[in-house]
mmCIF file of C-alpha atoms in Angstrom:
data_model
loop_
_atom_site.group_PDB
_atom_site.id
_atom_site.type_symbol
_atom_site.label_atom_id
_atom_site.label_comp_id
_atom_site.label_asym_id
_atom_site.label_seq_id
_atom_site.Cartn_x
_atom_site.Cartn_y
_atom_site.Cartn_z
ATOM 1 C CA ALA L 1 0.119 -0.267 -0.133
ATOM 2 C CA ALA L 2 1.046 3.773 -0.534
ATOM 3 C CA THR L 3 0.136 7.159 0.306
ATOM 4 C CA ASN L 4 1.131 10.132 0.473
ATOM 5 C CA ARG L 5 -1.188 11.078 3.491
ATOM 6 C CA LYS L 6 -0.318 9.041 6.659
ATOM 7 C CA ASP L 7 -1.743 11.743 8.769
ATOM 8 C CA VAL L 8 -4.869 10.419 7.621
ATOM 9 C CA LEU L 9 -4.764 7.074 7.966
ATOM 10 C CA ASP L 10 -7.056 4.829 10.555
ATOM 11 C CA PRO L 11 -4.256 4.437 13.548
ATOM 12 C CA ALA L 12 -5.538 0.498 13.333
ATOM 13 C CA LEU L 13 -3.970 -0.126 9.905
ATOM 14 C CA LEU L 14 -0.494 1.297 11.413
ATOM 15 C CA ARG L 15 -1.296 -1.345 14.766
ATOM 16 C CA PRO L 16 1.847 -4.070 14.798
ATOM 17 C CA GLY L 17 1.756 -7.015 12.425
ATOM 18 C CA ARG L 18 -0.221 -4.922 9.938
ATOM 19 C CA PHE L 19 1.694 -2.993 8.028
ATOM 20 C CA ASP L 20 4.821 -3.014 10.053
ATOM 21 C CA ARG L 21 7.386 -1.723 7.616
ATOM 22 C CA GLN L 22 7.180 1.518 6.658
ATOM 23 C CA VAL L 23 9.276 3.291 3.918
ATOM 24 C CA THR L 24 9.814 6.475 2.756
ATOM 25 C CA VAL L 25 10.017 6.834 -0.985
ATOM 26 C CA PRO L 26 11.709 10.648 -1.425
ATOM 27 C CA ASN L 27 12.516 12.526 -5.092
ATOM 28 C CA PRO L 28 15.910 11.044 -6.631
ATOM 29 C CA ASP L 29 18.798 12.754 -5.855
ATOM 30 C CA ILE L 30 21.340 13.646 -8.806
ATOM 31 C CA LYS L 31 22.305 10.571 -9.149
ATOM 32 C CA GLY L 32 19.071 8.400 -8.601
ATOM 33 C CA ARG L 33 18.319 11.177 -11.609
ATOM 34 C CA GLU L 34 21.001 10.048 -13.807
ATOM 35 C CA LYS L 35 19.805 6.836 -13.427
ATOM 36 C CA ILE L 36 15.846 6.803 -13.940
ATOM 37 C CA LEU L 37 16.610 9.263 -16.974
ATOM 38 C CA ASN L 38 19.180 6.263 -18.448
ATOM 39 C CA VAL L 39 16.240 3.638 -17.786
ATOM 40 C CA HIS L 40 13.839 5.766 -20.506
ATOM 41 C CA ALA L 41 16.286 7.113 -22.393
ATOM 42 C CA ARG L 42 17.131 3.228 -24.055
ATOM 43 C CA LYS L 43 13.286 3.519 -25.432
ATOM 44 C CA ILE L 44 15.049 6.649 -28.211
ATOM 45 C CA PRO L 45 17.659 7.768 -29.713
ATOM 46 C CA LEU L 46 20.061 9.993 -28.787
ATOM 47 C CA GLY L 47 22.110 12.549 -30.218
ATOM 48 C CA PRO L 48 25.738 12.863 -30.165
ATOM 49 C CA ASP L 49 25.403 16.000 -27.774
ATOM 50 C CA VAL L 50 23.017 14.294 -25.293
ATOM 51 C CA ASP L 51 24.492 14.271 -21.917
ATOM 52 C CA LEU L 52 22.034 13.055 -18.984
ATOM 53 C CA ARG L 53 24.307 13.560 -16.144
ATOM 54 C CA ILE L 54 23.523 17.645 -16.692
ATOM 55 C CA ILE L 55 19.933 16.553 -16.828
ATOM 56 C CA ALA L 56 19.466 14.885 -14.263
ATOM 57 C CA ARG L 57 21.669 18.248 -12.435
ATOM 58 C CA GLY L 58 18.944 20.601 -14.135
ATOM 59 C CA THR L 59 16.323 19.047 -12.760
ATOM 60 C CA PRO L 60 16.274 19.406 -8.571
ATOM 61 C CA GLY L 61 13.054 17.997 -7.242
ATOM 62 C CA PHE L 62 11.618 15.959 -9.866
ATOM 63 C CA SER L 63 10.094 12.655 -9.416
ATOM 64 C CA GLY L 64 10.632 9.592 -11.515
ATOM 65 C CA ALA L 65 7.529 10.074 -13.443
ATOM 66 C CA ASP L 66 8.027 13.512 -13.835
ATOM 67 C CA LEU L 67 11.554 12.539 -15.466
ATOM 68 C CA ALA L 68 10.109 9.657 -17.682
ATOM 69 C CA ASN L 69 7.379 12.811 -18.866
ATOM 70 C CA LEU L 70 10.079 14.782 -19.751
ATOM 71 C CA VAL L 71 11.701 11.850 -21.843
ATOM 72 C CA ASN L 72 8.888 11.568 -23.660
ATOM 73 C CA GLU L 73 7.897 15.326 -24.317
ATOM 74 C CA ALA L 74 11.731 15.451 -25.445
ATOM 75 C CA ALA L 75 10.766 12.791 -28.462
ATOM 76 C CA LEU L 76 7.750 14.415 -29.665
ATOM 77 C CA MET L 77 9.495 17.572 -29.611
ATOM 78 C CA ALA L 78 12.068 16.073 -32.362
ATOM 79 C CA ALA L 79 9.980 13.971 -33.977
ATOM 80 C CA ARG L 80 7.171 17.237 -34.405
ATOM 81 C CA VAL L 81 10.691 18.811 -36.474
ATOM 82 C CA GLY L 82 10.871 15.097 -38.303
ATOM 83 C CA ARG L 83 14.091 14.253 -36.098
ATOM 84 C CA ARG L 84 15.800 10.958 -36.120
ATOM 85 C CA PHE L 85 16.890 11.611 -32.840
ATOM 86 C CA VAL L 86 16.799 13.399 -30.005
ATOM 87 C CA THR L 87 18.753 16.538 -28.323
ATOM 88 C CA MET L 88 19.999 18.553 -25.624
ATOM 89 C CA GLU L 89 17.608 21.484 -27.049
ATOM 90 C CA ASP L 90 14.454 18.829 -28.045
ATOM 91 C CA PHE L 91 15.761 18.169 -23.580
ATOM 92 C CA GLU L 92 15.404 21.969 -22.844
ATOM 93 C CA GLN L 93 12.119 22.425 -24.251
ATOM 94 C CA ALA L 94 10.716 19.716 -22.994
ATOM 95 C CA LYS L 95 11.933 20.804 -19.297
ATOM 96 C CA ASP L 96 10.239 24.352 -19.719
ATOM 97 C CA LYS L 97 6.713 22.293 -20.427
ATOM 98 C CA VAL L 98 6.772 20.084 -17.850
ATOM 99 C CA MET L 99 7.774 22.880 -15.703
ATOM 100 C CA MET L 100 6.109 25.609 -16.819
ATOM 101 C CA GLY L 101 3.323 23.992 -18.697
ATOM 102 C CA ALA L 102 2.435 24.200 -22.400
ATOM 103 C CA GLU L 103 3.047 27.634 -24.705
ATOM 104 C CA ARG L 104 -0.253 29.399 -25.467
ATOM 105 C CA ARG L 105 0.669 31.742 -27.919
ATOM 106 C CA SER L 106 -3.135 31.394 -29.797
ATOM 107 C CA MET L 107 -3.114 34.116 -26.649
ATOM 108 C CA VAL L 108 -3.460 37.205 -27.404
ATOM 109 C CA LEU L 109 -2.560 39.805 -25.476
ATOM 110 C CA THR L 110 -2.780 43.615 -25.722
ATOM 111 C CA ASP L 111 0.093 45.876 -25.359
ATOM 112 C CA GLU L 112 -0.763 47.314 -22.191
ATOM 113 C CA GLN L 113 -0.941 43.672 -20.992
ATOM 114 C CA LYS L 114 2.183 42.563 -21.694
ATOM 115 C CA GLU L 115 3.719 45.345 -20.834
ATOM 116 C CA HIS L 116 1.912 44.490 -16.988
ATOM 117 C CA THR L 117 3.344 41.371 -17.851
ATOM 118 C CA ALA L 118 6.809 42.358 -18.508
ATOM 119 C CA TYR L 119 7.488 44.459 -15.927
ATOM 120 C CA HIS L 120 5.589 41.762 -13.179
ATOM 121 C CA GLU L 121 8.210 39.493 -14.492
ATOM 122 C CA ALA L 122 11.196 41.732 -14.480
ATOM 123 C CA GLY L 123 10.701 42.615 -10.542
ATOM 124 C CA HIS L 124 10.624 38.904 -9.949
ATOM 125 C CA ALA L 125 14.026 37.887 -11.827
ATOM 126 C CA VAL L 126 15.948 41.651 -10.884
ATOM 127 C CA VAL L 127 15.143 40.894 -6.880
ATOM 128 C CA GLY L 128 16.260 37.340 -7.265
ATOM 129 C CA LEU L 129 19.237 38.652 -8.791
ATOM 130 C CA ALA L 130 19.921 40.682 -6.098
ATOM 131 C CA LEU L 131 19.467 38.183 -3.284
ATOM 132 C CA PRO L 132 22.441 35.853 -2.462
ATOM 133 C CA LYS L 133 20.739 32.944 -0.969
ATOM 134 C CA CYS L 134 17.697 32.704 -3.709
ATOM 135 C CA ASP L 135 18.111 30.366 -6.066
ATOM 136 C CA PRO L 136 19.963 31.310 -9.385
ATOM 137 C CA VAL L 137 16.927 31.947 -12.172
ATOM 138 C CA TYR L 138 16.785 29.606 -15.249
ATOM 139 C CA LYS L 139 14.741 31.621 -17.457
ATOM 140 C CA ALA L 140 12.025 34.371 -17.307
ATOM 141 C CA THR L 141 9.306 34.884 -20.275
ATOM 142 C CA ILE L 142 6.196 36.842 -20.852
ATOM 143 C CA ILE L 143 4.731 34.070 -23.170
ATOM 144 C CA PRO L 144 1.545 32.574 -21.666
ATOM 145 C CA ARG L 145 1.938 29.386 -20.227
ATOM 146 C CA GLY L 146 -0.491 26.723 -18.397
ATOM 147 C CA GLY L 147 -2.777 29.323 -16.052
ATOM 148 C CA ALA L 148 -0.153 32.542 -16.250
ATOM 149 C CA LEU L 149 0.320 34.758 -18.339
ATOM 150 C CA GLY L 150 3.962 35.124 -17.987
ATOM 151 C CA MET L 151 6.900 33.678 -15.283
ATOM 152 C CA VAL L 152 10.506 33.463 -13.764
ATOM 153 C CA VAL L 153 11.542 29.643 -12.954
ATOM 154 C CA SER L 154 14.391 29.577 -10.629
ATOM 155 C CA LEU L 155 16.380 26.250 -10.033
ATOM 156 C CA PRO L 156 18.911 25.236 -7.080
ATOM 157 C CA GLU L 157 22.584 24.375 -7.868
ATOM 158 C CA MET L 158 21.730 21.699 -5.714
ATOM 159 C CA ASP L 159 19.327 19.542 -4.196
ATOM 160 C CA ARG L 160 18.003 21.259 -1.477
ATOM 161 C CA LEU L 161 17.846 19.071 1.845
ATOM 162 C CA ASN L 162 16.856 22.250 4.275
ATOM 163 C CA TRP L 163 15.863 25.706 4.560
ATOM 164 C CA HIS L 164 16.930 28.710 6.847
ATOM 165 C CA LYS L 165 15.300 31.456 8.366
ATOM 166 C CA ASP L 166 17.709 34.102 6.049
ATOM 167 C CA GLN L 167 16.702 32.190 2.954
ATOM 168 C CA CYS L 168 12.977 32.167 3.412
ATOM 169 C CA GLN L 169 13.229 36.048 3.952
ATOM 170 C CA GLN L 170 15.266 36.308 0.390
ATOM 171 C CA ASN L 171 12.401 33.873 -1.547
ATOM 172 C CA LEU L 172 9.534 35.717 0.425
ATOM 173 C CA ALA L 173 11.269 38.984 -0.937
ATOM 174 C CA MET L 174 11.655 37.576 -4.699
ATOM 175 C CA THR L 175 7.554 36.037 -4.442
ATOM 176 C CA MET L 176 6.534 39.605 -3.680
ATOM 177 C CA ALA L 177 8.802 41.300 -6.535
ATOM 178 C CA GLY L 178 5.762 41.495 -8.869
ATOM 179 C CA LYS L 179 3.508 43.125 -6.498
ATOM 180 C CA ALA L 180 6.202 45.843 -5.378
ATOM 181 C CA ALA L 181 7.287 46.386 -9.240
ATOM 182 C CA GLU L 182 3.780 46.920 -10.282
ATOM 183 C CA ILE L 183 2.514 49.621 -7.359
ATOM 184 C CA LEU L 184 6.231 51.138 -8.118
ATOM 185 C CA LYS L 185 5.072 51.078 -11.829
ATOM 186 C CA TRP L 186 1.848 52.241 -12.068
ATOM 187 C CA GLY L 187 0.665 53.068 -7.985
ATOM 188 C CA GLU L 188 -1.306 51.556 -5.991
ATOM 189 C CA GLU L 189 -4.602 52.101 -7.659
ATOM 190 C CA GLU L 190 -3.655 50.095 -10.799
ATOM 191 C CA VAL L 191 -2.265 47.240 -8.908
ATOM 192 C CA SER L 192 -3.880 43.919 -10.740
ATOM 193 C CA ASN L 193 -5.096 40.855 -10.218
ATOM 194 C CA GLY L 194 -2.412 39.002 -11.123
ATOM 195 C CA PRO L 195 0.051 38.799 -7.993
ATOM 196 C CA ALA L 196 -2.479 36.350 -6.537
ATOM 197 C CA GLY L 197 -0.689 33.374 -7.092
ATOM 198 C CA ASP L 198 2.556 35.298 -5.828
ATOM 199 C CA ILE L 199 0.219 36.433 -2.369
ATOM 200 C CA MET L 200 -0.760 32.823 -1.669
ATOM 201 C CA GLN L 201 2.971 31.451 -2.483
ATOM 202 C CA ALA L 202 4.352 34.189 0.574
ATOM 203 C CA SER L 203 1.339 33.283 2.545
ATOM 204 C CA GLN L 204 2.318 29.359 3.102
ATOM 205 C CA LEU L 205 6.088 30.156 3.153
ATOM 206 C CA ALA L 206 5.322 32.854 6.094
ATOM 207 C CA ARG L 207 3.332 30.350 7.779
ATOM 208 C CA ALA L 208 5.300 27.567 7.460
ATOM 209 C CA MET L 209 7.691 29.755 9.130
ATOM 210 C CA VAL L 210 5.675 30.990 11.970
ATOM 211 C CA MET L 211 3.626 28.112 12.606
ATOM 212 C CA ARG L 212 6.079 24.696 11.493
ATOM 213 C CA TRP L 213 9.669 26.016 11.913
ATOM 214 C CA GLY L 214 9.598 27.884 14.950
ATOM 215 C CA MET L 215 11.594 30.949 13.029
ATOM 216 C CA SER L 216 8.954 33.738 14.881
ATOM 217 C CA ASP L 217 10.577 34.686 18.272
ATOM 218 C CA LYS L 218 6.966 35.686 19.219
ATOM 219 C CA VAL L 219 4.992 32.393 18.664
ATOM 220 C CA GLY L 220 8.320 30.036 20.022
ATOM 221 C CA ASN L 221 9.623 26.977 19.285
ATOM 222 C CA ILE L 222 5.626 25.020 19.316
ATOM 223 C CA ASP L 223 4.412 23.200 16.027
ATOM 224 C CA TYR L 224 1.058 24.269 15.580
ATOM 225 C CA ALA L 225 0.689 23.772 12.183
ATOM 226 C CA GLU L 226 -1.404 20.642 13.257
ATOM 227 C CA ALA L 227 -3.961 22.222 15.378
ATOM 228 C CA ALA L 228 -7.647 21.440 15.073
ATOM 229 C CA GLU L 229 -9.493 24.525 15.000
ATOM 230 C CA GLY L 230 -8.683 26.875 11.837
ATOM 231 C CA TYR L 231 -6.242 25.676 9.808
ATOM 232 C CA SER L 232 -5.506 22.237 8.576
ATOM 233 C CA GLY L 233 -9.042 21.301 9.639
ATOM 234 C CA ASN L 234 -7.447 17.763 11.242
ATOM 235 C CA THR L 235 -10.034 16.382 13.640
ATOM 236 C CA GLY L 236 -6.825 15.644 15.783
ATOM 237 C CA GLY L 237 -4.689 17.587 17.499
ATOM 238 C CA PHE L 238 -5.059 20.672 19.968
ATOM 239 C CA SER L 239 -7.199 23.722 20.053
ATOM 240 C CA VAL L 240 -5.625 27.384 19.508
ATOM 241 C CA SER L 241 -6.633 30.452 21.680
ATOM 242 C CA ALA L 242 -7.968 33.285 19.734
ATOM 243 C CA HIS L 243 -4.877 35.303 21.083
ATOM 244 C CA THR L 244 -2.782 32.944 19.800
ATOM 245 C CA LYS L 245 -4.181 33.258 16.443
ATOM 246 C CA GLU L 246 -3.983 35.982 16.365
ATOM 247 C CA LEU L 247 -0.614 36.313 16.985
ATOM 248 C CA ILE L 248 0.761 33.759 14.270
ATOM 249 C CA GLU L 249 -1.601 35.998 11.476
ATOM 250 C CA GLU L 250 0.260 38.973 12.985
ATOM 251 C CA GLU L 251 3.640 37.336 12.141
ATOM 252 C CA VAL L 252 2.614 35.794 8.609
ATOM 253 C CA LYS L 253 1.736 39.025 7.464
ATOM 254 C CA GLY L 254 4.904 41.054 9.563
ATOM 255 C CA PHE L 255 7.233 37.972 7.398
ATOM 256 C CA VAL L 256 5.219 38.791 4.054
ATOM 257 C CA GLN L 257 5.534 43.144 4.263
ATOM 258 C CA GLN L 258 8.976 42.457 5.332
ATOM 259 C CA GLY L 259 9.869 40.421 2.366
ATOM 260 C CA TYR L 260 7.468 43.420 0.103
ATOM 261 C CA ALA L 261 9.889 46.185 1.493
ATOM 262 C CA ARG L 262 12.534 44.766 1.000
ATOM 263 C CA ALA L 263 11.737 43.595 -3.148
ATOM 264 C CA LYS L 264 10.218 47.245 -3.259
ATOM 265 C CA GLN L 265 13.892 48.762 -2.090
ATOM 266 C CA ILE L 266 16.097 46.778 -4.401
ATOM 267 C CA LEU L 267 13.477 48.038 -7.170
ATOM 268 C CA GLU L 268 14.006 51.586 -5.880
ATOM 269 C CA GLU L 269 17.612 51.207 -6.129
ATOM 270 C CA ARG L 270 17.893 48.895 -9.633
ATOM 271 C CA ARG L 271 15.157 50.722 -10.943
ATOM 272 C CA GLU L 272 17.680 50.809 -14.002
ATOM 273 C CA GLU L 273 18.655 47.453 -14.776
ATOM 274 C CA TRP L 274 14.614 46.490 -13.703
ATOM 275 C CA GLU L 275 13.565 49.218 -17.450
ATOM 276 C CA ARG L 276 16.207 47.617 -19.089
ATOM 277 C CA LEU L 277 15.234 43.946 -18.416
ATOM 278 C CA ALA L 278 11.049 44.658 -18.832
ATOM 279 C CA GLN L 279 11.782 46.668 -22.059
ATOM 280 C CA GLY L 280 14.220 42.842 -22.842
ATOM 281 C CA LEU L 281 11.246 40.717 -22.279
ATOM 282 C CA LEU L 282 9.098 42.772 -24.413
ATOM 283 C CA GLU L 283 11.214 42.593 -27.101
ATOM 284 C CA TYR L 284 12.485 38.385 -26.627
ATOM 285 C CA GLU L 285 9.764 37.182 -25.022
ATOM 286 C CA THR L 286 11.742 34.999 -23.491
ATOM 287 C CA LEU L 287 15.021 34.909 -22.117
ATOM 288 C CA THR L 288 17.860 32.754 -19.919
ATOM 289 C CA GLY L 289 19.640 32.879 -16.761
ATOM 290 C CA ASP L 290 22.662 34.549 -18.389
ATOM 291 C CA GLU L 291 20.274 36.405 -20.928
ATOM 292 C CA ILE L 292 18.834 38.119 -18.443
ATOM 293 C CA LYS L 293 22.185 39.123 -16.587
ATOM 294 C CA ARG L 294 23.531 40.594 -20.075
ATOM 295 C CA VAL L 295 20.287 42.592 -20.633
ATOM 296 C CA MET L 296 20.266 43.359 -17.338
ATOM 297 C CA ALA L 297 23.839 45.152 -17.871
ATOM 298 C CA GLY L 298 22.809 47.019 -21.205
ATOM 299 C CA GLU L 299 24.379 44.597 -23.488
ATOM 300 C CA PRO L 300 22.497 42.896 -25.805
ATOM 301 C CA PRO L 301 21.666 38.917 -24.941
ATOM 302 C CA HIS L 302 23.619 35.783 -27.177
ATOM 303 C CA LEU L 303 22.700 36.311 -30.515
ATOM 304 C CA ASP L 304 23.402 33.253 -32.970
ATOM 305 C CA GLU L 305 26.252 33.795 -35.257
ATOM 306 C CA ASN L 306 24.332 33.572 -38.266
ATOM 307 C CA ASP L 307 22.593 36.090 -37.258
ATOM 308 C CA ASP L 308 22.426 39.278 -39.404
ATOM 309 C CA HIS L 309 22.530 41.468 -37.053
ATOM 310 C CA GLY L 310 25.298 39.480 -34.472
ATOM 311 C CA ALA L 311 28.179 41.540 -36.076
ATOM 312 C CA ALA L 312 26.905 44.701 -36.112
ATOM 313 C CA ALA L 313 25.272 44.341 -32.364
ATOM 314 C CA LYS L 314 28.241 43.554 -30.945
ATOM 315 C CA GLU L 315 30.205 46.697 -32.601
ATOM 316 C CA GLU L 316 27.748 49.317 -31.194
ATOM 317 C CA GLU L 317 27.565 50.473 -27.865
ATOM 318 C CA THR L 318 23.855 49.959 -26.026
ATOM 319 C CA SER L 319 22.095 52.436 -24.498
ATOM 320 C CA VAL L 320 20.207 51.692 -21.257
ATOM 321 C CA LEU L 321 16.953 51.272 -22.497
ATOM 322 C CA ALA L 322 18.515 50.603 -26.585
ATOM 323 C CA ILE L 323 17.743 46.538 -26.418
ATOM 324 C CA PRO L 324 18.760 45.843 -29.972
ATOM 325 C CA LYS L 325 16.198 44.720 -32.501
ATOM 326 C CA THR L 326 16.331 40.786 -33.837
ATOM 327 C CA LYS L 327 13.964 38.461 -34.296
ATOM 328 C CA PRO L 328 12.940 37.041 -31.835
ATOM 329 C CA ARG L 329 14.554 33.513 -30.334
ATOM 330 C CA LYS L 330 13.368 30.452 -31.528
ATOM 331 C CA LYS L 331 13.609 28.340 -27.671
ATOM 332 C CA PRO L 332 10.533 28.534 -26.455
ATOM 333 C CA ALA L 333 9.936 29.498 -22.989
ATOM 334 C CA GLY L 334 10.689 27.462 -20.822
ATOM 335 C CA GLU L 335 8.450 32.120 -7.954
ATOM 336 C CA GLY L 336 6.317 33.967 -9.602
ATOM 337 C CA GLY L 337 3.203 33.723 -12.829
ATOM 338 C CA LEU L 338 1.447 36.629 -13.400
ATOM 339 C CA GLU L 339 -2.163 35.361 -13.397
ATOM 340 C CA PRO L 340 -4.418 36.434 -16.268
ATOM 341 C CA GLU L 341 -7.500 38.720 -15.509
ATOM 342 C CA PRO L 342 -11.091 37.469 -14.983
ATOM 343 C CA MET L 343 -12.893 37.597 -18.040
ATOM 344 C CA ALA L 344 -15.826 40.062 -18.072
#
C-alpha cells in the first residue's frame, strides 16, 4: 500500500502485525535521476550532444514520473520537426513544458497586458538576482503558459535538504517582487490581480516559518500546524486560542510585508536594470538566466552566429533602454507567474 497522507490513515492500520515496515520514498537525488533517465532514454535514439548527467543536474525536485514525462516530451519535440534523434535542445524545451506548462501562443494579449506582465516578471528576476540566497534564475518569459501570462523560474544549484530563515526571507522578497514592481510602475490604484499566486505562495511560506519551523520569536518553538481549529482542518491535535491565532497572523503578515518592503527597496535601487530587463522581455519574450544578466547590464543577449545582426550588435554601443532589434529567439520559454485577468 502507498499513501502521501499518512496523517489521515486509521491508526488501526498501523498497529503492530499489519503494516510493520514503513518505507519513505523521497524524490530521487542527482544520481538517482541520472539512473532513471538512463532507463527511460534506452527507448529513444539520442543525439551525440545529449548528456544525461547535465539533465539530471538541471532537474532537482523531479520525481521518477516527471523524468519519464520529460523523456517522452523530448522525443515528441524531435518527432514534430522530423528529426530521427533527440538533442539537448529537445530536452531543454521538454523541461520548460514540464516545469511551466505548454505555451499558449494563440492567446492574444494587448500591448498593455504585455507591458504589465513584462514589468511584473522583470521585478521577480531583478530581486532574485540581487539576493544571494535565492535560487539562480533559470528563465523568464512573458509567453502565456499553463494558467499564467508569464513567469520567472528559479532552479537550485543542488538538491535542497533544508531551509534557513534568511533564505526564507529572501525568497519572500523575490515572491513579492511582482506586486512591488506593479505598484512602483503604475501606483497603488493600478495594481492588478496578477500577484494573486505570488501572495498565496508567500503566505504559505510565511505560515510554515511561523507555525511549523519556529522562526518567529513571538510565537516560539511550538508546532501549531496540526492544531485542530482554524488551520489544517484535522480532527486531531489541539485547539489554539484566539490570542494565539491573532499573534500567528500578525507574524505571518509581518514576514510577508518585510519581504514586500525589501523587494520594493531593491527595485527602487536597481530601477535602471529593472527597466532594461522589462524592455528586453517585451522585445525577446523569453530570456535565459545568462541572457537576463546581459540585458540588465545594457548588453544584447547572446545572438546566433548566423544572425545577420550579430556582428553589428557586437560593435555598436547599447544604450540603457535600447535593446537591439533582432528576430525573436525560437527556443520556447521555459517564484512568480502573473495570473490572467478575470473574464468580463
